[in-house]
PDB file of C-alpha atoms in Angstrom:
ATOM      1  CA  UNK O   1       7.497   4.051 -19.050  1.00  0.00           C
ATOM      2  CA  UNK O   2       9.585   2.185 -17.088  1.00  0.00           C
ATOM      3  CA  UNK O   3       8.702  -1.345 -18.229  1.00  0.00           C
ATOM      4  CA  UNK O   4       7.534  -2.889 -15.450  1.00  0.00           C
ATOM      5  CA  UNK O   5       3.893  -3.555 -15.494  1.00  0.00           C
ATOM      6  CA  UNK O   6       1.739  -4.048 -11.922  1.00  0.00           C
ATOM      7  CA  UNK O   7      -1.705  -4.997 -11.403  1.00  0.00           C
ATOM      8  CA  UNK O   8      -4.584  -3.905 -10.092  1.00  0.00           C
ATOM      9  CA  UNK O   9      -3.866   0.105 -10.692  1.00  0.00           C
ATOM     10  CA  UNK O  10      -6.066   0.397  -7.079  1.00  0.00           C
ATOM     11  CA  UNK O  11      -6.695  -2.047  -4.635  1.00  0.00           C
ATOM     12  CA  UNK O  12     -10.140  -1.335  -1.741  1.00  0.00           C
ATOM     13  CA  UNK O  13     -10.855  -4.018   0.557  1.00  0.00           C
ATOM     14  CA  UNK O  14     -11.382  -4.709   4.074  1.00  0.00           C
ATOM     15  CA  UNK O  15      -9.734  -5.956   8.110  1.00  0.00           C
ATOM     16  CA  UNK O  16      -9.339  -9.477   7.100  1.00  0.00           C
ATOM     17  CA  UNK O  17      -9.135 -10.154   3.885  1.00  0.00           C
ATOM     18  CA  UNK O  18      -5.901 -11.587   2.187  1.00  0.00           C
ATOM     19  CA  UNK O  19      -5.197  -9.643  -1.781  1.00  0.00           C
ATOM     20  CA  UNK O  20      -2.900 -10.413  -4.581  1.00  0.00           C
ATOM     21  CA  UNK O  21      -0.275  -7.973  -6.144  1.00  0.00           C
ATOM     22  CA  UNK O  22       0.943  -9.280  -9.424  1.00  0.00           C
ATOM     23  CA  UNK O  23       4.190  -7.920 -11.214  1.00  0.00           C
ATOM     24  CA  UNK O  24       5.464  -8.347 -14.185  1.00  0.00           C
ATOM     25  CA  UNK O  25       9.425  -7.308 -14.038  1.00  0.00           C
ATOM     26  CA  UNK O  26      10.918  -5.439 -18.059  1.00  0.00           C
ATOM     27  CA  UNK O  27      12.259  -8.321 -20.214  1.00  0.00           C
ATOM     28  CA  UNK O  28      14.775  -9.534 -19.222  1.00  0.00           C
ATOM     29  CA  UNK O  29      15.646  -8.471 -16.181  1.00  0.00           C
ATOM     30  CA  UNK O  30      15.380 -11.619 -13.457  1.00  0.00           C
ATOM     31  CA  UNK O  31      15.303 -10.016 -10.288  1.00  0.00           C
ATOM     32  CA  UNK O  32      11.855  -8.542  -8.513  1.00  0.00           C
ATOM     33  CA  UNK O  33      12.392  -6.471  -6.180  1.00  0.00           C
ATOM     34  CA  UNK O  34       8.795  -5.315  -3.511  1.00  0.00           C
ATOM     35  CA  UNK O  35       8.998  -2.537  -1.572  1.00  0.00           C
ATOM     36  CA  UNK O  36       5.715  -0.901   0.790  1.00  0.00           C
ATOM     37  CA  UNK O  37       6.041   2.992   0.720  1.00  0.00           C
ATOM     38  CA  UNK O  38       3.201   4.440   3.691  1.00  0.00           C
ATOM     39  CA  UNK O  39       3.652   8.692   4.379  1.00  0.00           C
ATOM     40  CA  UNK O  40       4.786   7.900   7.644  1.00  0.00           C
ATOM     41  CA  UNK O  41       6.999   5.480   6.752  1.00  0.00           C
ATOM     42  CA  UNK O  42       8.330   6.101   3.511  1.00  0.00           C
ATOM     43  CA  UNK O  43      10.536   3.703   0.829  1.00  0.00           C
ATOM     44  CA  UNK O  44      10.816   0.084   2.357  1.00  0.00           C
ATOM     45  CA  UNK O  45      12.257  -2.922   1.429  1.00  0.00           C
ATOM     46  CA  UNK O  46      10.155  -6.238   0.856  1.00  0.00           C
ATOM     47  CA  UNK O  47      11.839  -8.768  -0.420  1.00  0.00           C
ATOM     48  CA  UNK O  48      13.456  -9.376  -3.397  1.00  0.00           C
ATOM     49  CA  UNK O  49      13.295 -12.460  -5.694  1.00  0.00           C
ATOM     50  CA  UNK O  50      16.106 -13.643  -8.127  1.00  0.00           C
ATOM     51  CA  UNK O  51      15.404 -15.745 -10.997  1.00  0.00           C
ATOM     52  CA  UNK O  52      12.745 -17.473  -8.818  1.00  0.00           C
ATOM     53  CA  UNK O  53      14.390 -17.919  -5.605  1.00  0.00           C
ATOM     54  CA  UNK O  54      14.614 -15.298  -2.442  1.00  0.00           C
ATOM     55  CA  UNK O  55      17.520 -13.179  -2.560  1.00  0.00           C
ATOM     56  CA  UNK O  56      16.851 -11.383   0.169  1.00  0.00           C
ATOM     57  CA  UNK O  57      14.535  -9.787   3.109  1.00  0.00           C
ATOM     58  CA  UNK O  58      13.600  -6.781   4.727  1.00  0.00           C
ATOM     59  CA  UNK O  59      10.852  -5.448   6.608  1.00  0.00           C
ATOM     60  CA  UNK O  60       8.668  -7.971   5.351  1.00  0.00           C
ATOM     61  CA  UNK O  61       5.956  -9.034   7.936  1.00  0.00           C
ATOM     62  CA  UNK O  62       4.946 -12.980   8.411  1.00  0.00           C
ATOM     63  CA  UNK O  63       1.537 -12.059   7.177  1.00  0.00           C
ATOM     64  CA  UNK O  64       2.921 -11.259   3.556  1.00  0.00           C
ATOM     65  CA  UNK O  65       4.469 -13.623   1.342  1.00  0.00           C
ATOM     66  CA  UNK O  66       5.802 -13.831  -2.214  1.00  0.00           C
ATOM     67  CA  UNK O  67       7.129 -15.746  -5.279  1.00  0.00           C
ATOM     68  CA  UNK O  68       8.988 -15.436  -8.412  1.00  0.00           C
ATOM     69  CA  UNK O  69       6.859 -17.230 -11.072  1.00  0.00           C
ATOM     70  CA  UNK O  70       9.345 -19.320 -14.223  1.00  0.00           C
ATOM     71  CA  UNK O  71       8.512 -16.640 -16.703  1.00  0.00           C
ATOM     72  CA  UNK O  72       9.650 -14.039 -14.137  1.00  0.00           C
ATOM     73  CA  UNK O  73       6.684 -13.048 -12.626  1.00  0.00           C
ATOM     74  CA  UNK O  74       6.110 -12.314  -9.780  1.00  0.00           C
ATOM     75  CA  UNK O  75       2.847 -12.123  -6.687  1.00  0.00           C
ATOM     76  CA  UNK O  76       2.954 -10.539  -2.985  1.00  0.00           C
ATOM     77  CA  UNK O  77       0.749 -11.713  -1.138  1.00  0.00           C
ATOM     78  CA  UNK O  78      -1.584  -9.968   2.047  1.00  0.00           C
ATOM     79  CA  UNK O  79      -3.321 -11.056   4.637  1.00  0.00           C
ATOM     80  CA  UNK O  80      -5.106 -10.483   7.828  1.00  0.00           C
ATOM     81  CA  UNK O  81      -4.645  -7.089   6.714  1.00  0.00           C
ATOM     82  CA  UNK O  82      -4.678  -4.563   8.035  1.00  0.00           C
ATOM     83  CA  UNK O  83      -6.692  -0.889   7.958  1.00  0.00           C
ATOM     84  CA  UNK O  84      -2.430  -0.141   8.538  1.00  0.00           C
ATOM     85  CA  UNK O  85      -1.396  -2.557   6.168  1.00  0.00           C
ATOM     86  CA  UNK O  86      -2.910   1.112   4.083  1.00  0.00           C
ATOM     87  CA  UNK O  87       0.000   1.996   1.533  1.00  0.00           C
ATOM     88  CA  UNK O  88       1.769   2.074  -2.518  1.00  0.00           C
ATOM     89  CA  UNK O  89       3.535  -1.234  -3.181  1.00  0.00           C
ATOM     90  CA  UNK O  90       5.993  -0.509  -6.057  1.00  0.00           C
ATOM     91  CA  UNK O  91       8.192  -3.649  -7.907  1.00  0.00           C
ATOM     92  CA  UNK O  92      11.432  -2.920  -9.458  1.00  0.00           C
ATOM     93  CA  UNK O  93      13.048  -5.335 -11.836  1.00  0.00           C
ATOM     94  CA  UNK O  94      17.089  -4.714 -12.315  1.00  0.00           C
ATOM     95  CA  UNK O  95      18.515  -7.170 -15.339  1.00  0.00           C
ATOM     96  CA  UNK O  96      21.060  -8.809 -12.165  1.00  0.00           C
ATOM     97  CA  UNK O  97      20.403  -9.983  -8.973  1.00  0.00           C
ATOM     98  CA  UNK O  98      23.750  -7.052  -7.675  1.00  0.00           C
ATOM     99  CA  UNK O  99      26.307  -8.893  -6.628  1.00  0.00           C
ATOM    100  CA  UNK O 100      28.383  -6.199  -9.133  1.00  0.00           C
ATOM    101  CA  UNK O 101      27.458  -3.224  -7.158  1.00  0.00           C
ATOM    102  CA  UNK O 102      25.030  -1.538  -9.680  1.00  0.00           C
ATOM    103  CA  UNK O 103      22.137  -2.322  -9.639  1.00  0.00           C
ATOM    104  CA  UNK O 104      19.977   0.004 -10.939  1.00  0.00           C
ATOM    105  CA  UNK O 105      16.541  -0.950 -10.312  1.00  0.00           C
ATOM    106  CA  UNK O 106      13.700   0.307 -12.163  1.00  0.00           C
ATOM    107  CA  UNK O 107       9.847   0.659 -11.094  1.00  0.00           C
ATOM    108  CA  UNK O 108       6.026  -0.643 -11.696  1.00  0.00           C
ATOM    109  CA  UNK O 109       3.538   2.626 -11.285  1.00  0.00           C
ATOM    110  CA  UNK O 110       2.282   0.437  -8.122  1.00  0.00           C
ATOM    111  CA  UNK O 111      -0.310  -0.393  -6.702  1.00  0.00           C
ATOM    112  CA  UNK O 112      -2.561   1.528  -4.061  1.00  0.00           C
ATOM    113  CA  UNK O 113      -3.834  -0.487  -1.286  1.00  0.00           C
ATOM    114  CA  UNK O 114      -6.483   0.906   0.883  1.00  0.00           C
ATOM    115  CA  UNK O 115      -7.597  -1.469   3.680  1.00  0.00           C
ATOM    116  CA  UNK O 116     -11.188  -0.106   5.543  1.00  0.00           C
TER     117      UNK O 116
ATOM    118  CA  UNK K   1      21.980  -0.886  11.907  1.00  0.00           C
ATOM    119  CA  UNK K   2      20.921   0.810   9.282  1.00  0.00           C
ATOM    120  CA  UNK K   3      20.380   5.001   8.781  1.00  0.00           C
ATOM    121  CA  UNK K   4      19.944   7.529   6.619  1.00  0.00           C
ATOM    122  CA  UNK K   5      19.421  11.145   6.979  1.00  0.00           C
ATOM    123  CA  UNK K   6      17.992  13.736   4.283  1.00  0.00           C
ATOM    124  CA  UNK K   7      16.349  17.446   4.998  1.00  0.00           C
ATOM    125  CA  UNK K   8      13.124  16.811   4.859  1.00  0.00           C
ATOM    126  CA  UNK K   9      11.735  19.997   3.162  1.00  0.00           C
ATOM    127  CA  UNK K  10      14.180  22.372   0.717  1.00  0.00           C
ATOM    128  CA  UNK K  11      12.491  25.711  -1.398  1.00  0.00           C
ATOM    129  CA  UNK K  12      14.614  27.356  -3.098  1.00  0.00           C
ATOM    130  CA  UNK K  13      14.074  29.573  -6.948  1.00  0.00           C
ATOM    131  CA  UNK K  14      13.981  28.429 -11.124  1.00  0.00           C
ATOM    132  CA  UNK K  15      16.972  28.779 -12.704  1.00  0.00           C
ATOM    133  CA  UNK K  16      18.607  28.091  -9.722  1.00  0.00           C
ATOM    134  CA  UNK K  17      20.667  25.067  -8.246  1.00  0.00           C
ATOM    135  CA  UNK K  18      20.493  23.231  -4.329  1.00  0.00           C
ATOM    136  CA  UNK K  19      22.075  20.477  -2.962  1.00  0.00           C
ATOM    137  CA  UNK K  20      20.288  17.951  -1.435  1.00  0.00           C
ATOM    138  CA  UNK K  21      22.593  15.962   1.308  1.00  0.00           C
ATOM    139  CA  UNK K  22      22.485  12.812   2.115  1.00  0.00           C
ATOM    140  CA  UNK K  23      24.035  10.969   5.454  1.00  0.00           C
ATOM    141  CA  UNK K  24      24.635   6.773   6.144  1.00  0.00           C
ATOM    142  CA  UNK K  25      25.139   5.194   8.429  1.00  0.00           C
ATOM    143  CA  UNK K  26      24.870   2.244   7.318  1.00  0.00           C
ATOM    144  CA  UNK K  27      26.156  -2.258   8.350  1.00  0.00           C
ATOM    145  CA  UNK K  28      28.048  -2.604   4.558  1.00  0.00           C
ATOM    146  CA  UNK K  29      28.172  -0.908   1.279  1.00  0.00           C
ATOM    147  CA  UNK K  30      28.104  -1.555  -1.931  1.00  0.00           C
ATOM    148  CA  UNK K  31      27.277   1.536  -4.100  1.00  0.00           C
ATOM    149  CA  UNK K  32      24.680   5.052  -3.351  1.00  0.00           C
ATOM    150  CA  UNK K  33      22.244   5.805  -6.055  1.00  0.00           C
ATOM    151  CA  UNK K  34      19.963   8.769  -6.054  1.00  0.00           C
ATOM    152  CA  UNK K  35      15.927   8.866  -7.413  1.00  0.00           C
ATOM    153  CA  UNK K  36      13.460  11.524  -7.972  1.00  0.00           C
ATOM    154  CA  UNK K  37      10.014  10.743  -7.272  1.00  0.00           C
ATOM    155  CA  UNK K  38       6.677  12.783  -7.846  1.00  0.00           C
ATOM    156  CA  UNK K  39       3.827  12.594  -6.022  1.00  0.00           C
ATOM    157  CA  UNK K  40       2.084   9.308  -6.367  1.00  0.00           C
ATOM    158  CA  UNK K  41       4.432   7.673  -9.388  1.00  0.00           C
ATOM    159  CA  UNK K  42       6.935   5.478  -9.376  1.00  0.00           C
ATOM    160  CA  UNK K  43      11.088   6.244  -8.379  1.00  0.00           C
ATOM    161  CA  UNK K  44      13.461   7.170 -10.935  1.00  0.00           C
ATOM    162  CA  UNK K  45      16.716   6.250 -11.592  1.00  0.00           C
ATOM    163  CA  UNK K  46      18.780   9.255 -11.389  1.00  0.00           C
ATOM    164  CA  UNK K  47      22.320   8.673 -10.524  1.00  0.00           C
ATOM    165  CA  UNK K  48      25.089   6.325  -9.457  1.00  0.00           C
ATOM    166  CA  UNK K  49      28.731   6.111  -6.721  1.00  0.00           C
ATOM    167  CA  UNK K  50      30.301   3.705  -5.786  1.00  0.00           C
ATOM    168  CA  UNK K  51      33.827   5.131  -6.202  1.00  0.00           C
ATOM    169  CA  UNK K  52      34.418   8.198  -3.974  1.00  0.00           C
ATOM    170  CA  UNK K  53      34.956  11.509  -6.113  1.00  0.00           C
ATOM    171  CA  UNK K  54      32.172  13.498  -8.064  1.00  0.00           C
ATOM    172  CA  UNK K  55      29.542  11.511 -10.884  1.00  0.00           C
ATOM    173  CA  UNK K  56      28.604  15.153 -13.436  1.00  0.00           C
ATOM    174  CA  UNK K  57      25.077  14.083 -15.335  1.00  0.00           C
ATOM    175  CA  UNK K  58      23.548  16.652 -17.506  1.00  0.00           C
ATOM    176  CA  UNK K  59      21.793  19.912 -15.029  1.00  0.00           C
ATOM    177  CA  UNK K  60      22.688  16.381 -12.959  1.00  0.00           C
ATOM    178  CA  UNK K  61      25.757  15.709 -10.498  1.00  0.00           C
ATOM    179  CA  UNK K  62      26.073  13.198  -7.704  1.00  0.00           C
ATOM    180  CA  UNK K  63      29.130  13.086  -4.682  1.00  0.00           C
ATOM    181  CA  UNK K  64      30.197  10.458  -2.667  1.00  0.00           C
ATOM    182  CA  UNK K  65      32.539  10.262   0.515  1.00  0.00           C
ATOM    183  CA  UNK K  66      32.562   7.149   1.813  1.00  0.00           C
ATOM    184  CA  UNK K  67      34.800   7.853   4.538  1.00  0.00           C
ATOM    185  CA  UNK K  68      32.121  10.577   6.151  1.00  0.00           C
ATOM    186  CA  UNK K  69      29.312   8.468   4.855  1.00  0.00           C
ATOM    187  CA  UNK K  70      27.903  11.774   3.473  1.00  0.00           C
ATOM    188  CA  UNK K  71      26.833  12.296  -0.520  1.00  0.00           C
ATOM    189  CA  UNK K  72      24.955  15.381  -1.724  1.00  0.00           C
ATOM    190  CA  UNK K  73      22.963  15.496  -4.709  1.00  0.00           C
ATOM    191  CA  UNK K  74      23.379  19.227  -7.074  1.00  0.00           C
ATOM    192  CA  UNK K  75      20.800  19.623  -8.942  1.00  0.00           C
ATOM    193  CA  UNK K  76      21.349  23.362 -10.945  1.00  0.00           C
ATOM    194  CA  UNK K  77      19.985  25.331 -13.531  1.00  0.00           C
ATOM    195  CA  UNK K  78      16.580  25.353 -11.317  1.00  0.00           C
ATOM    196  CA  UNK K  79      12.834  23.856 -13.473  1.00  0.00           C
ATOM    197  CA  UNK K  80       9.330  23.375 -11.742  1.00  0.00           C
ATOM    198  CA  UNK K  81       9.524  19.766 -13.176  1.00  0.00           C
ATOM    199  CA  UNK K  82      12.086  19.700 -11.007  1.00  0.00           C
ATOM    200  CA  UNK K  83       9.001  19.643  -7.909  1.00  0.00           C
ATOM    201  CA  UNK K  84       9.766  16.216  -6.124  1.00  0.00           C
ATOM    202  CA  UNK K  85      11.135  13.702  -3.080  1.00  0.00           C
ATOM    203  CA  UNK K  86      14.370  13.197  -4.316  1.00  0.00           C
ATOM    204  CA  UNK K  87      16.010   9.040  -2.215  1.00  0.00           C
ATOM    205  CA  UNK K  88      19.514   8.219  -1.474  1.00  0.00           C
ATOM    206  CA  UNK K  89      19.138   4.860  -1.235  1.00  0.00           C
ATOM    207  CA  UNK K  90      22.355   2.861   0.066  1.00  0.00           C
ATOM    208  CA  UNK K  91      22.619  -1.178  -1.504  1.00  0.00           C
ATOM    209  CA  UNK K  92      24.132  -3.375   0.526  1.00  0.00           C
ATOM    210  CA  UNK K  93      24.475  -6.513  -1.231  1.00  0.00           C
ATOM    211  CA  UNK K  94      23.559  -8.458   1.431  1.00  0.00           C
ATOM    212  CA  UNK K  95      20.782  -6.259   2.848  1.00  0.00           C
ATOM    213  CA  UNK K  96      19.961  -5.503  -0.456  1.00  0.00           C
ATOM    214  CA  UNK K  97      18.364  -1.247  -0.650  1.00  0.00           C
ATOM    215  CA  UNK K  98      18.143   1.609   2.424  1.00  0.00           C
ATOM    216  CA  UNK K  99      16.317   4.258   1.517  1.00  0.00           C
ATOM    217  CA  UNK K 100      16.230   8.085   3.073  1.00  0.00           C
ATOM    218  CA  UNK K 101      13.535   9.068   4.569  1.00  0.00           C
ATOM    219  CA  UNK K 102      13.721  11.460   1.351  1.00  0.00           C
ATOM    220  CA  UNK K 103      13.461  15.443   0.259  1.00  0.00           C
ATOM    221  CA  UNK K 104      11.070  17.287  -0.877  1.00  0.00           C
ATOM    222  CA  UNK K 105      12.135  19.913  -3.287  1.00  0.00           C
ATOM    223  CA  UNK K 106       9.708  22.943  -3.563  1.00  0.00           C
ATOM    224  CA  UNK K 107      10.784  24.384  -6.790  1.00  0.00           C
ATOM    225  CA  UNK K 108       9.674  28.356  -7.593  1.00  0.00           C
ATOM    226  CA  UNK K 109       8.897  31.061 -10.008  1.00  0.00           C
TER     227      UNK K 109
END
């Protein structure tokens, strides 16, 4: 158990819908990262938040957005869902923002999203 | 651009030693990480290299050559539970983590 929690564990929805995935980082960790993992694309970095502010952006679609709240939990919002958005979405946390270089990330169990 | 290459699949025998290679071409470099991921589960941290050389951690060792853009993960005394995917990831403070495609290792009895 990494200490990172994600809800829900599974989500099944229809195309065109909107969903929200939730992540609670390990106690004391200030950074939250979101990743998408699909069978054909491996693990793709989406976005990072550090202490409430956006720190880095990866391959995140405009239909997707995220935020980190004052209590440091984070939410990933996916809208106008398409079949290709079906994937495992991981959240990870780390103590710092990574400026020091060493930046071990602790991954949550993931949310499996299925878009029908 | 960012590019990380790893072999897609490898097979080894229980008790043996296996080396999983990773080559990278990235616009920046602040460290290289190796993660283990069992099917359907979250990745878990194995090792970190930022300077050239070998880092040893029990049955696992990782090597880095920054000038060659090359790293490897060495697994000794293989066990059945080591059957998993192994992900190489380059960390760049500007672009964050870039993960390789992963190497699926099968350990046979």
